[in-house]
Tab-separated table of C-alpha atoms in Angstrom:
chain	number	residue	atom	x	y	z
A	1	MET	CA	-30.063	0.541	-62.625
A	2	LYS	CA	-33.533	0.755	-64.283
A	3	THR	CA	-34.208	3.955	-66.254
A	4	SER	CA	-36.840	5.355	-63.881
A	5	SER	CA	-34.720	4.526	-60.810
A	6	LEU	CA	-31.823	6.493	-62.404
A	7	GLU	CA	-34.017	9.503	-62.934
A	8	ARG	CA	-35.340	9.289	-59.364
A	9	THR	CA	-31.701	8.941	-57.962
A	10	VAL	CA	-30.495	11.904	-59.961
A	11	GLY	CA	-33.614	13.911	-58.914
A	12	ARG	CA	-32.843	13.187	-55.292
A	13	VAL	CA	-29.237	14.284	-55.728
A	14	LEU	CA	-30.466	17.594	-57.153
A	15	GLY	CA	-32.977	18.064	-54.413
A	16	ALA	CA	-30.495	17.356	-51.667
A	17	GLY	CA	-27.894	19.616	-53.304
A	18	ALA	CA	-30.373	22.550	-53.585
A	19	LEU	CA	-31.600	22.119	-49.897
A	20	ALA	CA	-28.013	21.847	-48.582
A	21	SER	CA	-26.800	24.850	-50.513
A	22	VAL	CA	-29.743	27.108	-49.405
A	23	ALA	CA	-29.159	25.948	-45.759
A	24	LEU	CA	-25.459	27.010	-45.855
A	25	LEU	CA	-26.349	30.277	-47.559
A	26	ALA	CA	-28.964	30.897	-44.871
A	27	ILE	CA	-26.347	30.346	-42.147
A	28	GLY	CA	-24.155	32.894	-43.727
A	29	ILE	CA	-26.921	35.416	-44.219
A	30	VAL	CA	-27.777	35.057	-40.467
A	31	GLY	CA	-24.104	35.700	-39.801
A	32	MET	CA	-24.268	38.789	-41.999
A	33	GLY	CA	-27.166	40.101	-40.006
A	34	VAL	CA	-25.500	39.369	-36.620
A	35	LEU	CA	-22.271	41.205	-37.671
A	36	HIS	CA	-24.235	44.038	-39.566
A	37	VAL	CA	-22.608	43.276	-42.893
A	38	ALA	CA	-24.628	45.087	-45.550
A	39	PRO	CA	-24.995	43.430	-48.988
A	40	LEU	CA	-23.298	46.483	-50.793
A	41	ASP	CA	-20.343	46.757	-48.342
A	42	ARG	CA	-17.129	46.948	-50.424
A	43	PRO	CA	-14.899	45.173	-50.920
A	44	PHE	CA	-16.562	41.827	-50.683
A	45	PRO	CA	-14.440	38.897	-49.563
A	46	PRO	CA	-12.691	37.256	-52.494
A	47	PHE	CA	-13.247	33.586	-53.321
A	48	ASP	CA	-10.302	31.582	-52.023
A	49	LEU	CA	-10.727	27.814	-51.984
A	50	GLY	CA	-7.678	27.428	-49.652
A	51	ARG	CA	-9.155	29.562	-46.957
A	52	LEU	CA	-12.677	28.133	-47.205
A	53	PRO	CA	-12.174	25.424	-44.542
A	54	ALA	CA	-10.604	27.771	-41.972
A	55	ASP	CA	-13.430	30.301	-42.556
A	56	VAL	CA	-16.070	27.714	-42.033
A	57	ALA	CA	-14.347	26.336	-38.970
A	58	ALA	CA	-14.047	29.910	-37.595
A	59	LEU	CA	-17.831	30.367	-38.253
A	60	ARG	CA	-17.148	33.393	-40.465
A	61	PRO	CA	-20.131	34.416	-42.541
A	62	SER	CA	-18.067	34.693	-45.722
A	63	GLY	CA	-17.050	31.049	-45.180
A	64	PHE	CA	-20.562	29.778	-45.134
A	65	LEU	CA	-21.573	32.077	-47.997
A	66	TRP	CA	-18.717	30.934	-50.321
A	67	PHE	CA	-19.274	27.274	-49.210
A	68	GLY	CA	-23.006	27.628	-50.120
A	69	LEU	CA	-22.374	29.363	-53.443
A	70	LEU	CA	-19.877	26.633	-54.344
A	71	ALA	CA	-22.382	24.045	-53.401
A	72	VAL	CA	-25.090	25.709	-55.639
A	73	ILE	CA	-22.627	25.934	-58.567
A	74	LEU	CA	-21.345	22.305	-58.209
A	75	THR	CA	-24.729	20.618	-57.604
A	76	PRO	CA	-25.432	20.289	-61.347
A	77	SER	CA	-22.059	18.693	-61.743
A	78	ILE	CA	-22.659	16.268	-59.104
A	79	ARG	CA	-25.885	15.443	-60.875
A	80	VAL	CA	-23.826	14.697	-64.076
A	81	ILE	CA	-21.514	12.501	-62.148
A	82	ALA	CA	-24.506	10.598	-60.708
A	83	SER	CA	-25.944	10.226	-64.167
A	84	LEU	CA	-22.645	9.063	-65.547
A	85	LEU	CA	-22.427	6.339	-62.947
A	86	GLY	CA	-26.030	5.238	-63.676
A	87	PHE	CA	-25.453	5.130	-67.355
A	88	ALA	CA	-22.200	3.143	-66.906
A	89	VAL	CA	-23.988	0.691	-64.606
A	90	ALA	CA	-26.783	0.276	-67.326
A	91	GLY	CA	-24.159	-0.111	-70.047
A	92	GLU	CA	-25.280	2.951	-72.026
A	93	ARG	CA	-21.943	3.833	-73.468
A	94	ARG	CA	-23.159	6.645	-75.682
A	95	MET	CA	-24.654	8.404	-72.713
A	96	VAL	CA	-21.477	7.772	-70.668
A	97	ALA	CA	-19.599	9.578	-73.367
A	98	VAL	CA	-22.182	12.492	-73.431
A	99	ALA	CA	-21.791	12.855	-69.478
A	100	VAL	CA	-18.036	12.801	-69.807
A	101	VAL	CA	-18.060	15.553	-72.383
A	102	VAL	CA	-20.339	17.676	-70.216
A	103	LEU	CA	-18.149	17.106	-67.251
A	104	ALA	CA	-15.068	18.096	-69.439
A	105	VAL	CA	-16.839	21.373	-70.510
A	106	ILE	CA	-17.526	22.200	-66.780
A	107	CYS	CA	-13.926	21.555	-65.849
A	108	LEU	CA	-12.757	23.638	-68.750
A	109	SER	CA	-14.885	26.488	-67.569
A	110	ALA	CA	-13.340	26.322	-64.140
A	111	ALA	CA	-9.721	26.075	-65.664
A	112	LEU	CA	-10.375	29.012	-68.076
A	113	GLY	CA	-12.049	31.039	-65.379
A	114	ALA	CA	-9.195	30.553	-62.934
A	115	GLY	CA	-6.673	31.110	-65.558
A	116	GLY	CA	-7.914	34.502	-66.669
B	1	MET	CA	-29.942	45.200	-42.183
B	2	ALA	CA	-32.695	46.865	-44.179
B	3	GLU	CA	-30.585	46.485	-47.313
B	4	LEU	CA	-30.281	42.835	-46.627
B	5	ILE	CA	-34.127	42.223	-45.989
B	6	LEU	CA	-34.806	44.376	-49.173
B	7	LEU	CA	-32.573	42.122	-51.186
B	8	ILE	CA	-34.145	39.011	-49.907
B	9	CYS	CA	-37.612	40.254	-50.539
B	10	GLY	CA	-36.649	41.450	-53.998
B	11	GLY	CA	-35.172	38.130	-54.840
B	12	ALA	CA	-38.508	36.460	-53.466
B	13	ILE	CA	-40.621	38.684	-55.678
B	14	ALA	CA	-38.461	37.898	-58.744
B	15	GLY	CA	-38.517	34.169	-57.903
B	16	ALA	CA	-42.368	34.295	-57.456
B	17	PHE	CA	-42.803	36.188	-60.713
B	18	GLY	CA	-40.541	33.806	-62.502
B	19	ALA	CA	-42.201	30.634	-61.087
B	20	LEU	CA	-45.663	31.853	-61.930
B	21	LEU	CA	-44.802	32.849	-65.473
B	22	GLY	CA	-42.481	29.961	-66.316
B	23	LEU	CA	-39.332	31.973	-66.226
B	24	GLY	CA	-36.208	31.250	-64.130
B	25	GLY	CA	-36.226	34.582	-62.390
B	26	GLY	CA	-32.953	35.780	-63.948
B	27	VAL	CA	-34.521	38.032	-66.333
B	28	LEU	CA	-35.968	39.953	-63.419
B	29	MET	CA	-33.011	39.604	-61.112
B	30	VAL	CA	-30.469	41.424	-63.314
B	31	PRO	CA	-32.573	44.626	-63.718
B	32	LEU	CA	-33.368	44.526	-59.896
B	33	LEU	CA	-29.719	44.392	-58.945
B	34	THR	CA	-28.478	46.915	-61.520
B	35	LEU	CA	-31.329	49.535	-61.565
B	36	GLY	CA	-32.563	48.775	-57.919
B	37	PHE	CA	-29.200	48.320	-56.039
B	38	GLY	CA	-26.902	49.937	-58.408
B	39	LEU	CA	-24.750	46.881	-58.982
B	40	PRO	CA	-22.394	46.757	-61.952
B	41	LEU	CA	-24.054	44.614	-64.694
B	42	ARG	CA	-21.414	41.868	-64.625
B	43	GLU	CA	-21.818	41.411	-60.810
B	44	ALA	CA	-25.558	41.263	-61.326
B	45	VAL	CA	-25.377	38.698	-64.026
B	46	GLY	CA	-22.885	36.618	-61.649
B	47	ALA	CA	-25.512	36.712	-58.925
B	48	SER	CA	-28.258	35.990	-61.220
B	49	LEU	CA	-26.617	32.851	-62.536
B	50	VAL	CA	-26.390	31.611	-58.894
B	51	CYS	CA	-30.136	32.290	-58.428
B	52	VAL	CA	-30.932	30.482	-61.627
B	53	ILE	CA	-29.008	27.404	-60.720
B	54	VAL	CA	-30.730	27.098	-57.234
B	55	THR	CA	-34.151	27.327	-58.863
B	56	SER	CA	-33.179	24.917	-61.554
B	57	SER	CA	-31.931	22.326	-59.267
B	58	ALA	CA	-35.022	22.456	-57.013
B	59	ALA	CA	-37.441	22.372	-59.894
B	60	ALA	CA	-35.553	19.715	-61.920
B	61	SER	CA	-35.421	17.432	-58.852
B	62	VAL	CA	-39.136	17.306	-58.779
B	63	TYR	CA	-39.533	16.985	-62.715
B	64	LEU	CA	-37.114	14.026	-62.749
B	65	GLN	CA	-38.702	12.181	-59.818
B	66	ARG	CA	-42.135	12.642	-61.683
B	67	ASP	CA	-40.565	11.268	-64.863
B	68	ILE	CA	-41.373	14.426	-66.827
B	69	ALA	CA	-37.926	15.624	-67.760
B	70	ASN	CA	-36.005	13.737	-70.413
B	71	LEU	CA	-32.579	13.204	-68.801
B	72	ARG	CA	-30.813	11.682	-71.871
B	73	LEU	CA	-32.090	14.505	-74.292
B	74	GLY	CA	-31.181	17.160	-71.648
B	75	MET	CA	-27.724	15.838	-71.146
B	76	THR	CA	-27.170	15.548	-74.936
B	77	LEU	CA	-28.129	19.206	-75.497
B	78	GLU	CA	-26.157	20.317	-72.476
B	79	MET	CA	-22.961	19.586	-74.244
B	80	PHE	CA	-23.835	22.461	-76.583
B	81	THR	CA	-25.349	24.933	-74.026
B	82	ALA	CA	-22.340	24.332	-71.686
B	83	ILE	CA	-19.766	25.104	-74.427
B	84	ALA	CA	-21.630	28.249	-75.507
B	85	ALA	CA	-22.075	29.342	-71.821
B	86	LEU	CA	-18.373	28.939	-71.299
B	87	ALA	CA	-17.690	31.139	-74.464
B	88	GLY	CA	-20.419	33.519	-73.282
B	89	GLY	CA	-18.856	33.965	-69.775
B	90	LEU	CA	-15.482	34.780	-71.386
B	91	VAL	CA	-16.965	37.212	-73.863
B	92	ALA	CA	-19.003	38.896	-71.080
B	93	PHE	CA	-15.775	40.018	-69.398
B	94	MET	CA	-14.572	41.575	-72.680
B	95	LEU	CA	-17.773	43.613	-73.557
B	96	PRO	CA	-18.124	47.062	-72.187
B	97	ASP	CA	-20.911	47.413	-69.649
B	98	ARG	CA	-22.890	49.721	-71.937
B	99	VAL	CA	-22.924	47.207	-74.752
B	100	LEU	CA	-24.084	44.498	-72.357
B	101	ALA	CA	-26.909	46.826	-71.056
B	102	LEU	CA	-28.077	47.521	-74.602
B	103	MET	CA	-28.181	43.799	-75.373
B	104	PHE	CA	-29.946	43.001	-72.167
B	105	ALA	CA	-32.570	45.665	-73.074
B	106	ALA	CA	-33.123	43.921	-76.340
B	107	LEU	CA	-33.577	40.573	-74.518
B	108	LEU	CA	-36.085	42.093	-72.128
B	109	LEU	CA	-38.082	43.414	-75.153
B	110	TYR	CA	-37.935	40.100	-76.815
B	111	VAL	CA	-39.242	38.429	-73.640
B	112	ALA	CA	-41.980	41.040	-73.183
B	113	ILE	CA	-43.185	40.610	-76.872
B	114	THR	CA	-43.081	36.701	-76.511
B	115	MET	CA	-45.145	36.973	-73.296
B	116	ALA	CA	-47.698	39.414	-74.855
B	117	ARG	CA	-48.138	37.132	-77.862
B	118	ALA	CA	-48.466	33.977	-75.565
B	119	ARG	CA	-51.239	35.974	-73.795
B	120	GLU	CA	-53.023	36.797	-77.055
B	121	ALA	CA	-52.810	33.230	-78.334
B	122	ARG	CA	-54.143	31.975	-75.007
B	123	ASP	CA	-56.959	34.562	-74.734
B	124	SER	CA	-58.338	33.441	-78.103
B	125	GLY	CA	-57.990	29.699	-77.351
B	126	PRO	CA	-59.564	27.306	-74.790
B	127	GLY	CA	-58.612	27.327	-71.123
B	128	ASP	CA	-55.048	27.096	-69.764
B	129	GLY	CA	-53.434	23.631	-69.730
B	130	PRO	CA	-50.720	22.267	-67.399
B	131	ASP	CA	-48.103	24.401	-69.158
B	132	ALA	CA	-50.086	27.607	-68.840
B	133	ALA	CA	-47.224	29.432	-67.167
B	134	GLN	CA	-44.851	29.013	-70.178
B	135	PRO	CA	-43.869	32.176	-72.020
B	136	THR	CA	-42.979	30.513	-75.220
B	137	LEU	CA	-46.303	29.320	-76.653
B	138	ALA	CA	-46.829	32.191	-79.056
B	139	GLY	CA	-48.951	30.655	-81.752
B	140	ALA	CA	-47.407	27.175	-81.263
B	141	ASP	CA	-49.159	24.179	-82.624
B	142	HIS	CA	-48.156	21.201	-80.548
B	143	THR	CA	-50.234	18.565	-82.247
B	144	GLY	CA	-47.283	17.427	-84.508
B	145	ALA	CA	-44.990	17.419	-81.570
B	146	ASP	CA	-47.245	15.107	-79.560
B	147	SER	CA	-48.099	12.723	-82.365
B	148	GLY	CA	-44.610	11.405	-82.624
B	149	VAL	CA	-44.355	11.849	-86.406
B	150	GLY	CA	-41.754	13.576	-88.374
B	151	ALA	CA	-38.408	12.590	-89.925
B	152	ASP	CA	-35.029	12.937	-88.274
B	153	THR	CA	-33.229	15.216	-90.649
B	154	THR	CA	-29.886	14.614	-89.072
B	155	GLY	CA	-29.997	11.036	-90.269
B	156	ASP	CA	-28.932	9.803	-86.998
B	157	ARG	CA	-32.093	7.770	-86.232
B	158	GLY	CA	-30.477	5.667	-83.652
B	159	LEU	CA	-29.560	8.599	-81.437
B	160	ALA	CA	-32.913	10.238	-82.055
B	161	ALA	CA	-34.727	7.020	-80.997
B	162	ALA	CA	-32.602	6.675	-77.906
B	163	LEU	CA	-33.401	10.307	-76.822
B	164	SER	CA	-37.111	9.994	-77.584
B	165	GLY	CA	-39.786	9.514	-74.932
B	166	PRO	CA	-43.163	7.901	-74.444
B	167	GLY	CA	-45.556	9.316	-77.094
B	168	TYR	CA	-43.020	11.394	-79.042
B	169	ARG	CA	-39.987	11.093	-81.231
B	170	VAL	CA	-37.148	13.544	-81.198
B	171	ARG	CA	-36.197	14.931	-84.623
B	172	ASN	CA	-33.941	17.740	-85.967
B	173	LEU	CA	-31.106	17.109	-83.543
B	174	GLY	CA	-28.712	19.345	-85.509
B	175	ARG	CA	-31.005	22.286	-85.320
B	176	GLY	CA	-31.660	21.497	-81.657
B	177	ALA	CA	-27.902	21.569	-81.076
B	178	LEU	CA	-27.693	25.026	-82.786
B	179	GLY	CA	-30.619	26.380	-80.731
B	180	SER	CA	-28.831	25.050	-77.491
B	181	LEU	CA	-25.633	26.951	-78.438
B	182	LEU	CA	-27.660	30.167	-78.713
B	183	ALA	CA	-29.369	29.337	-75.369
B	184	GLY	CA	-26.109	28.738	-73.649
B	185	LEU	CA	-24.563	32.066	-75.005
B	186	VAL	CA	-27.697	34.033	-73.802
B	187	SER	CA	-27.575	32.400	-70.350
B	188	ALA	CA	-23.845	33.296	-69.700
B	189	LEU	CA	-24.112	36.734	-71.222
B	190	PHE	CA	-27.315	37.970	-69.392
B	191	GLY	CA	-27.477	35.771	-66.319
B	192	VAL	CA	-30.681	34.002	-67.356
B	193	GLY	CA	-31.619	30.313	-67.723
B	194	GLY	CA	-32.042	30.480	-71.514
B	195	GLY	CA	-35.311	28.599	-71.349
B	196	ILE	CA	-36.845	31.329	-73.537
B	197	VAL	CA	-34.685	29.868	-76.351
B	198	LYS	CA	-34.576	26.212	-75.391
B	199	VAL	CA	-38.206	25.496	-74.792
B	200	PRO	CA	-39.401	26.712	-78.243
B	201	VAL	CA	-36.491	24.981	-80.025
B	202	MET	CA	-37.304	21.737	-78.389
B	203	ASN	CA	-41.026	21.979	-78.748
B	204	LEU	CA	-41.422	23.487	-82.275
B	205	VAL	CA	-38.151	22.263	-83.927
B	206	MET	CA	-37.493	18.934	-82.221
B	207	GLY	CA	-40.917	17.760	-81.686
B	208	VAL	CA	-40.838	17.464	-77.794
B	209	PRO	CA	-44.084	18.023	-76.052
B	210	ILE	CA	-44.176	21.407	-74.313
B	211	ARG	CA	-44.487	19.872	-70.818
B	212	VAL	CA	-41.368	17.688	-71.394
B	213	ALA	CA	-39.604	20.487	-73.128
B	214	THR	CA	-40.166	22.777	-70.106
B	215	ALA	CA	-39.078	20.209	-67.671
B	216	THR	CA	-35.989	19.228	-69.678
B	217	SER	CA	-34.985	22.868	-70.203
B	218	ASN	CA	-35.109	23.368	-66.364
B	219	LEU	CA	-32.781	20.357	-65.908
B	220	MET	CA	-30.391	21.809	-68.444
B	221	ILE	CA	-30.322	25.244	-66.910
B	222	GLY	CA	-28.167	24.041	-64.017
B	223	VAL	CA	-25.289	22.702	-66.040
B	224	THR	CA	-25.593	25.734	-68.429
B	225	ALA	CA	-25.561	28.299	-65.786
B	226	SER	CA	-22.827	26.512	-63.774
B	227	ALA	CA	-20.446	26.547	-66.788
B	228	GLY	CA	-20.978	30.306	-67.007
B	229	ALA	CA	-20.962	30.828	-63.311
B	230	LEU	CA	-17.604	29.145	-62.811
B	231	VAL	CA	-16.045	31.729	-65.132
B	232	TYR	CA	-17.688	34.558	-63.104
B	233	LEU	CA	-16.720	32.865	-59.834
B	234	PHE	CA	-12.994	32.625	-60.594
B	235	ARG	CA	-12.867	36.111	-62.274
B	236	GLY	CA	-14.258	37.830	-59.175
B	237	GLY	CA	-17.695	38.443	-60.731
B	238	ILE	CA	-19.756	36.983	-57.869
B	239	ASP	CA	-20.333	38.967	-54.782
B	240	PRO	CA	-21.225	36.579	-51.957
B	241	TYR	CA	-22.974	39.399	-49.926
B	242	VAL	CA	-25.391	39.957	-52.858
B	243	ALA	CA	-25.561	36.610	-54.477
B	244	ALA	CA	-26.510	34.599	-51.297
B	245	PRO	CA	-29.407	36.758	-50.149
B	246	ALA	CA	-30.703	37.029	-53.713
B	247	ALA	CA	-30.501	33.282	-54.246
B	248	VAL	CA	-32.277	32.462	-50.889
B	249	GLY	CA	-34.963	35.043	-51.685
B	250	VAL	CA	-35.499	33.664	-55.279
B	251	PHE	CA	-35.677	30.055	-53.954
B	252	ALA	CA	-38.159	31.082	-51.126
B	253	GLY	CA	-40.299	33.076	-53.705
B	254	ALA	CA	-40.328	30.425	-56.287
B	255	SER	CA	-41.142	27.691	-53.762
B	256	LEU	CA	-44.065	29.689	-52.371
B	257	ALA	CA	-45.371	30.717	-55.821
B	258	SER	CA	-45.574	27.106	-57.052
B	259	ARG	CA	-47.977	26.385	-54.223
B	260	LEU	CA	-50.037	29.502	-54.944
B	261	SER	CA	-50.175	29.207	-58.761
B	262	ASP	CA	-53.748	27.957	-58.790
B	263	ARG	CA	-55.032	30.900	-56.890
B	264	VAL	CA	-53.299	33.622	-59.053
B	265	ASP	CA	-54.846	35.416	-61.960
B	266	LEU	CA	-52.051	34.637	-64.459
B	267	ARG	CA	-53.559	37.044	-67.207
B	268	MET	CA	-53.295	39.949	-65.027
B	269	LEU	CA	-49.816	38.867	-63.767
B	270	ARG	CA	-48.693	38.418	-67.396
B	271	LEU	CA	-49.911	41.955	-68.298
B	272	LEU	CA	-48.143	43.410	-65.365
B	273	PHE	CA	-44.983	41.552	-66.268
B	274	VAL	CA	-45.030	42.776	-69.858
B	275	ALA	CA	-45.430	46.371	-68.532
B	276	VAL	CA	-42.544	45.982	-66.147
B	277	MET	CA	-40.305	44.346	-68.823
B	278	VAL	CA	-40.989	47.263	-71.266
B	279	VAL	CA	-40.258	49.907	-68.555
B	280	THR	CA	-37.094	48.049	-67.467
B	281	ALA	CA	-35.911	47.502	-71.101
B	282	THR	CA	-36.189	51.316	-71.578
B	283	GLN	CA	-34.275	52.117	-68.455
B	284	MET	CA	-31.587	49.483	-69.331
B	285	ALA	CA	-31.361	51.139	-72.839
B	286	LEU	CA	-30.949	54.428	-71.264
B	287	ARG	CA	-28.184	53.027	-69.131
B	288	GLY	CA	-26.544	51.792	-72.169
B	289	VAL	CA	-26.709	54.952	-74.137
B	290	GLY	CA	-26.237	57.251	-71.247
């Protein structure tokens, strides 16, 4: 993969991720409006990865909101994976190592966050 | 329903302000959510991190496709911003709300002073360039950065060369890494992108042209903020009912503002922003001591 084509591909991944996330969030927000859920209503639905598919399938606003928020947070990680693959194809071993370290830190964040 | 619309509109205004002034919007979202909507500071920071990631992804997408952002440099520095953001996210859950509020007030004052100094520097110089909206130009002389001269004090010339771009050579990687650690910490503690630290470090210390530094900082914000956001997500620090409307508002506001930037009087906007920051910093400080 040529340098500029890698940048373009990674750019497209980011753009698609941002648009998809905002679309999911928008669906959830419309659902909030339809069900008269106010932003400051308490308690807010907790994040539960196991319940996410069922909530989305049942068209619950919280399902779309959490799915969208997860997409927002994971889009940069997907960009790192796309870059890693591009660097690997181009034989840039040092940049592959850098990408692996960045991914490892992101995984560690999730692990430490979940563990706390 | 009114609350929902207010939140989306508030996010849109913060996003538009941020885009026009070269900020991510986080520095405005946190005060809006805490002082305007009465949210606890940590929940406001969690929501703001989400907003910052959305705008970063959208902007970095354009910067990469136009070959402005330096992907290799950004990813190398991300190792440090992400590690510090992880630490910052964990520390944020240990600090009392009042301490965080006082620290945030100090950050707001720093941003206001930087912005005011950038305005003075620009007022005394020739017209605005392509990076006119950047808040980090206070007295900066970019001629050295653009000339591509300067020794790499880290001694790792191979890496510096690999990270350099057309017309410039990256230097001082060690100091750049230290600056990135600070930027990551600031991002996770306060829910901001950290560009206020990264852009001057890359430009003034590492010799990266301001336009590339801004674009690369934008690229890095996504990974930095997501490292912090994951800690907030799993520790219950993100409220989906608040974060989602705020993020959509910020995204819409930033997208609209980027199309209107040529028609807006940035000097007046910057002046207004400085005033808003000073008032907000005072209120945040009062929250910290009261």
